[in-house]
Amino acid sequence: MKYHYMNRLATLGLLCGSLALAGCAATKVEFSGDVSSSPTSVCKEPGDTRSALVLWRTNWRPDQKDIAQREEAIVLGLKDFLTKSACFSSHQLKRLPNTEDKQQHSEAELLVYATNAYPRADRVIVVTVKELGPIVRLFSSAAVIEGGTEVKMDVSIFNANTATPMANFQTHWQNGGALVVKGVSSLPQDMSDAMKAAITPN
């Protein structure tokens, strides 16, 4: 069976609080692309001991600032997701060369890498982060501000046991709203929440 993530908009929650400006922050996630199997088949079932190898890399825009801090937030967020999630019994986290680097990994190379990894993983998740940071939008009146934080990433999932692709999609995670201004302190948690929404959307 084939499932499609075509600009699917999911409102996952509502969080109101006192930030730099008083506002109410909502979380929404947009998906595009498709998967070859249900996302629920990525995670382990009761009694299962499914393991995961998460390979991450970045594809920043040319003018991206504070790259080192953002990449530290990526690692912290991925570790938080993998540690707290009940999706996998065990996991490994490794970095791949960035997509702007000359040496790239093809899908076949990733599968070979995954099948040769020790300990062997059941699922391989490749995460390419394109955006991670605060956003602020000013409307016609400077008094009207909409802000928050966002995570944009491409996600590919492989079944390492059968050497077959399971999913290849893009996701845009946002948390913010009118009169909301957020800094960088929440970025590790934002990355963790974005992964949770991508891997376990239901």
PDB file of C-alpha atoms in Angstrom:
ATOM      1  CA  MET A   1       0.000   0.000   0.000  1.00  0.00           C
ATOM      2  CA  LYS A   2       1.254   3.468  -0.822  1.00  0.00           C
ATOM      3  CA  TYR A   3       0.730   6.512   1.330  1.00  0.00           C
ATOM      4  CA  HIS A   4       1.317  10.099   0.236  1.00  0.00           C
ATOM      5  CA  TYR A   5       2.412  13.080   2.326  1.00  0.00           C
ATOM      6  CA  MET A   6       1.255  15.891   0.050  1.00  0.00           C
ATOM      7  CA  ASN A   7       1.368  19.212   1.859  1.00  0.00           C
ATOM      8  CA  ARG A   8      -0.330  17.633   4.828  1.00  0.00           C
ATOM      9  CA  LEU A   9      -0.893  20.160   7.599  1.00  0.00           C
ATOM     10  CA  ALA A  10      -1.118  18.848  11.143  1.00  0.00           C
ATOM     11  CA  THR A  11      -1.701  20.984  14.182  1.00  0.00           C
ATOM     12  CA  LEU A  12       0.006  19.053  16.957  1.00  0.00           C
ATOM     13  CA  GLY A  13      -0.531  21.239  19.950  1.00  0.00           C
ATOM     14  CA  LEU A  14      -0.936  24.634  21.471  1.00  0.00           C
ATOM     15  CA  LEU A  15       1.467  26.169  23.949  1.00  0.00           C
ATOM     16  CA  CYS A  16       0.846  29.565  25.501  1.00  0.00           C
ATOM     17  CA  GLY A  17       3.414  31.271  27.612  1.00  0.00           C
ATOM     18  CA  SER A  18       5.265  34.396  28.499  1.00  0.00           C
ATOM     19  CA  LEU A  19       8.169  34.901  26.089  1.00  0.00           C
ATOM     20  CA  ALA A  20      10.107  37.995  25.039  1.00  0.00           C
ATOM     21  CA  LEU A  21       6.754  39.243  23.812  1.00  0.00           C
ATOM     22  CA  ALA A  22       3.501  37.945  25.243  1.00  0.00           C
ATOM     23  CA  GLY A  23       1.994  35.566  22.715  1.00  0.00           C
ATOM     24  CA  CYS A  24       0.513  32.173  22.082  1.00  0.00           C
ATOM     25  CA  ALA A  25       2.668  29.659  20.210  1.00  0.00           C
ATOM     26  CA  ALA A  26       1.098  26.922  18.083  1.00  0.00           C
ATOM     27  CA  THR A  27       2.931  23.992  16.514  1.00  0.00           C
ATOM     28  CA  LYS A  28       2.224  22.924  12.942  1.00  0.00           C
ATOM     29  CA  VAL A  29       3.940  20.496  10.589  1.00  0.00           C
ATOM     30  CA  GLU A  30       3.823  20.304   6.788  1.00  0.00           C
ATOM     31  CA  PHE A  31       4.848  17.189   4.865  1.00  0.00           C
ATOM     32  CA  SER A  32       5.561  16.685   1.172  1.00  0.00           C
ATOM     33  CA  GLY A  33       6.788  13.662  -0.753  1.00  0.00           C
ATOM     34  CA  ASP A  34       5.729  10.041  -0.329  1.00  0.00           C
ATOM     35  CA  VAL A  35       6.489   6.859   1.531  1.00  0.00           C
ATOM     36  CA  SER A  36       6.380   3.228   0.442  1.00  0.00           C
ATOM     37  CA  SER A  37       4.931   1.981   3.716  1.00  0.00           C
ATOM     38  CA  SER A  38       3.063   3.330   6.697  1.00  0.00           C
ATOM     39  CA  PRO A  39       5.224   5.434   9.064  1.00  0.00           C
ATOM     40  CA  THR A  40       4.036   3.216  11.891  1.00  0.00           C
ATOM     41  CA  SER A  41       6.061   0.347  10.416  1.00  0.00           C
ATOM     42  CA  VAL A  42       9.239   2.308  11.130  1.00  0.00           C
ATOM     43  CA  CYS A  43       8.892   1.954  14.895  1.00  0.00           C
ATOM     44  CA  LYS A  44       9.020  -1.258  16.858  1.00  0.00           C
ATOM     45  CA  GLU A  45       5.906  -3.167  17.822  1.00  0.00           C
ATOM     46  CA  PRO A  46       5.187  -4.601  21.297  1.00  0.00           C
ATOM     47  CA  GLY A  47       7.716  -7.316  22.051  1.00  0.00           C
ATOM     48  CA  ASP A  48       9.954  -6.191  19.201  1.00  0.00           C
ATOM     49  CA  THR A  49      13.617  -5.214  19.599  1.00  0.00           C
ATOM     50  CA  ARG A  50      13.914  -3.024  16.530  1.00  0.00           C
ATOM     51  CA  SER A  51      17.087  -0.930  16.263  1.00  0.00           C
ATOM     52  CA  ALA A  52      17.910   2.210  14.292  1.00  0.00           C
ATOM     53  CA  LEU A  53      20.932   3.822  12.693  1.00  0.00           C
ATOM     54  CA  VAL A  54      20.396   7.575  12.287  1.00  0.00           C
ATOM     55  CA  LEU A  55      22.694   9.288   9.797  1.00  0.00           C
ATOM     56  CA  TRP A  56      22.526  13.089   9.779  1.00  0.00           C
ATOM     57  CA  ARG A  57      23.941  15.857   7.631  1.00  0.00           C
ATOM     58  CA  THR A  58      23.137  19.472   6.750  1.00  0.00           C
ATOM     59  CA  ASN A  59      22.373  21.504   3.650  1.00  0.00           C
ATOM     60  CA  TRP A  60      22.501  25.074   4.928  1.00  0.00           C
ATOM     61  CA  ARG A  61      21.776  28.102   2.774  1.00  0.00           C
ATOM     62  CA  PRO A  62      24.957  29.998   1.748  1.00  0.00           C
ATOM     63  CA  ASP A  63      24.399  32.849   4.215  1.00  0.00           C
ATOM     64  CA  GLN A  64      23.596  30.640   7.220  1.00  0.00           C
ATOM     65  CA  LYS A  65      25.005  32.033  10.471  1.00  0.00           C
ATOM     66  CA  ASP A  66      26.112  30.314  13.692  1.00  0.00           C
ATOM     67  CA  ILE A  67      26.496  26.943  11.991  1.00  0.00           C
ATOM     68  CA  ALA A  68      28.440  25.338  14.841  1.00  0.00           C
ATOM     69  CA  GLN A  69      25.751  26.245  17.382  1.00  0.00           C
ATOM     70  CA  ARG A  70      22.987  24.975  15.123  1.00  0.00           C
ATOM     71  CA  GLU A  71      24.761  21.688  14.488  1.00  0.00           C
ATOM     72  CA  GLU A  72      25.280  21.231  18.213  1.00  0.00           C
ATOM     73  CA  ALA A  73      21.521  21.725  18.634  1.00  0.00           C
ATOM     74  CA  ILE A  74      20.890  19.088  15.944  1.00  0.00           C
ATOM     75  CA  VAL A  75      22.981  16.514  17.803  1.00  0.00           C
ATOM     76  CA  LEU A  76      21.371  17.302  21.152  1.00  0.00           C
ATOM     77  CA  GLY A  77      17.901  17.141  19.618  1.00  0.00           C
ATOM     78  CA  LEU A  78      18.505  13.841  17.834  1.00  0.00           C
ATOM     79  CA  LYS A  79      19.958  12.305  20.988  1.00  0.00           C
ATOM     80  CA  ASP A  80      16.963  13.522  22.990  1.00  0.00           C
ATOM     81  CA  PHE A  81      14.503  12.037  20.490  1.00  0.00           C
ATOM     82  CA  LEU A  82      16.282   8.688  20.314  1.00  0.00           C
ATOM     83  CA  THR A  83      16.700   8.442  24.083  1.00  0.00           C
ATOM     84  CA  LYS A  84      13.126   9.345  25.004  1.00  0.00           C
ATOM     85  CA  SER A  85      11.263   7.748  22.107  1.00  0.00           C
ATOM     86  CA  ALA A  86       9.822   4.265  22.482  1.00  0.00           C
ATOM     87  CA  CYS A  87      10.303   3.808  18.744  1.00  0.00           C
ATOM     88  CA  PHE A  88      13.525   1.805  18.950  1.00  0.00           C
ATOM     89  CA  SER A  89      15.093  -0.559  21.462  1.00  0.00           C
ATOM     90  CA  SER A  90      18.599   0.621  20.578  1.00  0.00           C
ATOM     91  CA  HIS A  91      20.140   3.212  18.302  1.00  0.00           C
ATOM     92  CA  GLN A  92      23.306   4.616  16.768  1.00  0.00           C
ATOM     93  CA  LEU A  93      23.820   8.238  15.699  1.00  0.00           C
ATOM     94  CA  LYS A  94      26.449   9.142  13.108  1.00  0.00           C
ATOM     95  CA  ARG A  95      27.207  12.132  10.929  1.00  0.00           C
ATOM     96  CA  LEU A  96      27.485  12.077   7.136  1.00  0.00           C
ATOM     97  CA  PRO A  97      29.325  14.628   4.962  1.00  0.00           C
ATOM     98  CA  ASN A  98      27.190  17.688   4.297  1.00  0.00           C
ATOM     99  CA  THR A  99      25.326  17.819   0.981  1.00  0.00           C
ATOM    100  CA  GLU A 100      27.424  20.780  -0.141  1.00  0.00           C
ATOM    101  CA  ASP A 101      30.548  18.617   0.128  1.00  0.00           C
ATOM    102  CA  LYS A 102      31.890  17.078  -3.092  1.00  0.00           C
ATOM    103  CA  GLN A 103      31.701  13.481  -1.872  1.00  0.00           C
ATOM    104  CA  GLN A 104      28.090  12.366  -1.693  1.00  0.00           C
ATOM    105  CA  HIS A 105      26.456   9.122  -0.635  1.00  0.00           C
ATOM    106  CA  SER A 106      24.062   7.545  -3.109  1.00  0.00           C
ATOM    107  CA  GLU A 107      21.091   5.519  -1.901  1.00  0.00           C
ATOM    108  CA  ALA A 108      22.961   2.314  -2.728  1.00  0.00           C
ATOM    109  CA  GLU A 109      26.031   3.485  -0.797  1.00  0.00           C
ATOM    110  CA  LEU A 110      23.905   4.346   2.229  1.00  0.00           C
ATOM    111  CA  LEU A 111      22.374   0.878   2.197  1.00  0.00           C
ATOM    112  CA  VAL A 112      25.808  -0.752   2.004  1.00  0.00           C
ATOM    113  CA  TYR A 113      26.978   1.462   4.848  1.00  0.00           C
ATOM    114  CA  ALA A 114      23.939   0.517   6.903  1.00  0.00           C
ATOM    115  CA  THR A 115      24.157  -3.221   6.305  1.00  0.00           C
ATOM    116  CA  ASN A 116      27.845  -3.209   7.251  1.00  0.00           C
ATOM    117  CA  ALA A 117      27.335  -1.176  10.417  1.00  0.00           C
ATOM    118  CA  TYR A 118      27.941  -2.909  13.720  1.00  0.00           C
ATOM    119  CA  PRO A 119      25.843  -3.565  15.621  1.00  0.00           C
ATOM    120  CA  ARG A 120      23.434  -4.192  12.773  1.00  0.00           C
ATOM    121  CA  ALA A 121      20.416  -1.871  12.640  1.00  0.00           C
ATOM    122  CA  ASP A 122      16.923  -2.782  11.447  1.00  0.00           C
ATOM    123  CA  ARG A 123      16.042   0.717  10.257  1.00  0.00           C
ATOM    124  CA  VAL A 124      18.273   3.389   8.731  1.00  0.00           C
ATOM    125  CA  ILE A 125      17.081   6.997   8.934  1.00  0.00           C
ATOM    126  CA  VAL A 126      18.906   9.671   6.935  1.00  0.00           C
ATOM    127  CA  VAL A 127      18.159  13.215   8.127  1.00  0.00           C
ATOM    128  CA  THR A 128      19.257  16.254   6.091  1.00  0.00           C
ATOM    129  CA  VAL A 129      18.646  19.484   8.022  1.00  0.00           C
ATOM    130  CA  LYS A 130      18.111  22.595   5.885  1.00  0.00           C
ATOM    131  CA  GLU A 131      16.835  25.087   8.451  1.00  0.00           C
ATOM    132  CA  LEU A 132      16.964  25.227  12.241  1.00  0.00           C
ATOM    133  CA  GLY A 133      16.470  28.525  13.986  1.00  0.00           C
ATOM    134  CA  PRO A 134      14.289  31.451  15.013  1.00  0.00           C
ATOM    135  CA  ILE A 135      12.027  33.242  12.545  1.00  0.00           C
ATOM    136  CA  VAL A 136      10.507  36.727  12.796  1.00  0.00           C
ATOM    137  CA  ARG A 137       8.044  38.231  10.327  1.00  0.00           C
ATOM    138  CA  LEU A 138       7.106  41.920  10.358  1.00  0.00           C
ATOM    139  CA  PHE A 139       3.838  42.876   8.701  1.00  0.00           C
ATOM    140  CA  SER A 140       2.788  46.263   7.290  1.00  0.00           C
ATOM    141  CA  SER A 141       2.742  47.683  10.774  1.00  0.00           C
ATOM    142  CA  ALA A 142       5.932  47.194  12.783  1.00  0.00           C
ATOM    143  CA  ALA A 143       3.708  46.620  15.784  1.00  0.00           C
ATOM    144  CA  VAL A 144       2.444  43.362  14.274  1.00  0.00           C
ATOM    145  CA  ILE A 145       5.028  40.610  14.713  1.00  0.00           C
ATOM    146  CA  GLU A 146       4.803  36.895  14.021  1.00  0.00           C
ATOM    147  CA  GLY A 147       7.700  34.725  15.079  1.00  0.00           C
ATOM    148  CA  GLY A 148       8.868  31.452  16.519  1.00  0.00           C
ATOM    149  CA  THR A 149      11.265  28.694  15.466  1.00  0.00           C
ATOM    150  CA  GLU A 150      11.350  26.295  12.529  1.00  0.00           C
ATOM    151  CA  VAL A 151      12.967  23.054  11.391  1.00  0.00           C
ATOM    152  CA  LYS A 152      13.162  22.104   7.709  1.00  0.00           C
ATOM    153  CA  MET A 153      14.565  18.695   6.852  1.00  0.00           C
ATOM    154  CA  ASP A 154      14.544  15.865   4.338  1.00  0.00           C
ATOM    155  CA  VAL A 155      14.017  12.377   5.749  1.00  0.00           C
ATOM    156  CA  SER A 156      14.797   9.065   4.052  1.00  0.00           C
ATOM    157  CA  ILE A 157      14.088   5.741   5.761  1.00  0.00           C
ATOM    158  CA  PHE A 158      15.427   2.326   4.739  1.00  0.00           C
ATOM    159  CA  ASN A 159      14.735  -1.221   5.855  1.00  0.00           C
ATOM    160  CA  ALA A 160      18.272  -2.503   6.408  1.00  0.00           C
ATOM    161  CA  ASN A 161      17.111  -6.114   6.684  1.00  0.00           C
ATOM    162  CA  THR A 162      15.689  -6.160   3.162  1.00  0.00           C
ATOM    163  CA  ALA A 163      17.896  -3.369   1.720  1.00  0.00           C
ATOM    164  CA  THR A 164      14.833  -1.482   0.475  1.00  0.00           C
ATOM    165  CA  PRO A 165      13.712   2.159   0.801  1.00  0.00           C
ATOM    166  CA  MET A 166      10.676   2.821   2.981  1.00  0.00           C
ATOM    167  CA  ALA A 167      10.228   6.586   2.846  1.00  0.00           C
ATOM    168  CA  ASN A 168      11.553   9.772   1.299  1.00  0.00           C
ATOM    169  CA  PHE A 169       9.830  12.977   2.333  1.00  0.00           C
ATOM    170  CA  GLN A 170      10.317  16.559   3.408  1.00  0.00           C
ATOM    171  CA  THR A 171       8.973  18.134   6.573  1.00  0.00           C
ATOM    172  CA  HIS A 172       8.625  21.717   7.785  1.00  0.00           C
ATOM    173  CA  TRP A 173       8.074  21.957  11.556  1.00  0.00           C
ATOM    174  CA  GLN A 174       7.114  25.333  13.036  1.00  0.00           C
ATOM    175  CA  ASN A 175       6.326  26.588  16.522  1.00  0.00           C
ATOM    176  CA  GLY A 176       5.226  30.193  16.874  1.00  0.00           C
ATOM    177  CA  GLY A 177       2.510  32.691  16.175  1.00  0.00           C
ATOM    178  CA  ALA A 178       1.462  36.307  16.509  1.00  0.00           C
ATOM    179  CA  LEU A 179       3.388  38.342  19.090  1.00  0.00           C
ATOM    180  CA  VAL A 180       5.781  35.429  19.695  1.00  0.00           C
ATOM    181  CA  VAL A 181       9.548  35.928  19.720  1.00  0.00           C
ATOM    182  CA  LYS A 182      11.795  32.940  20.473  1.00  0.00           C
ATOM    183  CA  GLY A 183      15.549  32.674  20.784  1.00  0.00           C
ATOM    184  CA  VAL A 184      17.957  29.812  20.213  1.00  0.00           C
ATOM    185  CA  SER A 185      17.691  28.110  23.607  1.00  0.00           C
ATOM    186  CA  SER A 186      14.782  25.920  22.462  1.00  0.00           C
ATOM    187  CA  LEU A 187      16.493  24.633  19.289  1.00  0.00           C
ATOM    188  CA  PRO A 188      17.572  21.226  20.698  1.00  0.00           C
ATOM    189  CA  GLN A 189      14.007  20.582  21.882  1.00  0.00           C
ATOM    190  CA  ASP A 190      12.637  21.887  18.583  1.00  0.00           C
ATOM    191  CA  MET A 191      14.810  19.387  16.703  1.00  0.00           C
ATOM    192  CA  SER A 192      13.648  16.576  18.970  1.00  0.00           C
ATOM    193  CA  ASP A 193       9.995  17.527  18.509  1.00  0.00           C
ATOM    194  CA  ALA A 194      10.418  17.789  14.731  1.00  0.00           C
ATOM    195  CA  MET A 195      11.870  14.271  14.620  1.00  0.00           C
ATOM    196  CA  LYS A 196       9.020  12.937  16.722  1.00  0.00           C
ATOM    197  CA  ALA A 197       6.510  14.505  14.333  1.00  0.00           C
ATOM    198  CA  ALA A 198       8.329  13.080  11.300  1.00  0.00           C
ATOM    199  CA  ILE A 199       8.888   9.521  12.517  1.00  0.00           C
ATOM    200  CA  THR A 200       5.785   9.032  14.670  1.00  0.00           C
ATOM    201  CA  PRO A 201       3.219  11.455  13.149  1.00  0.00           C
ATOM    202  CA  ASN A 202       0.145   9.698  14.553  1.00  0.00           C
TER     203      ASN A 202
END
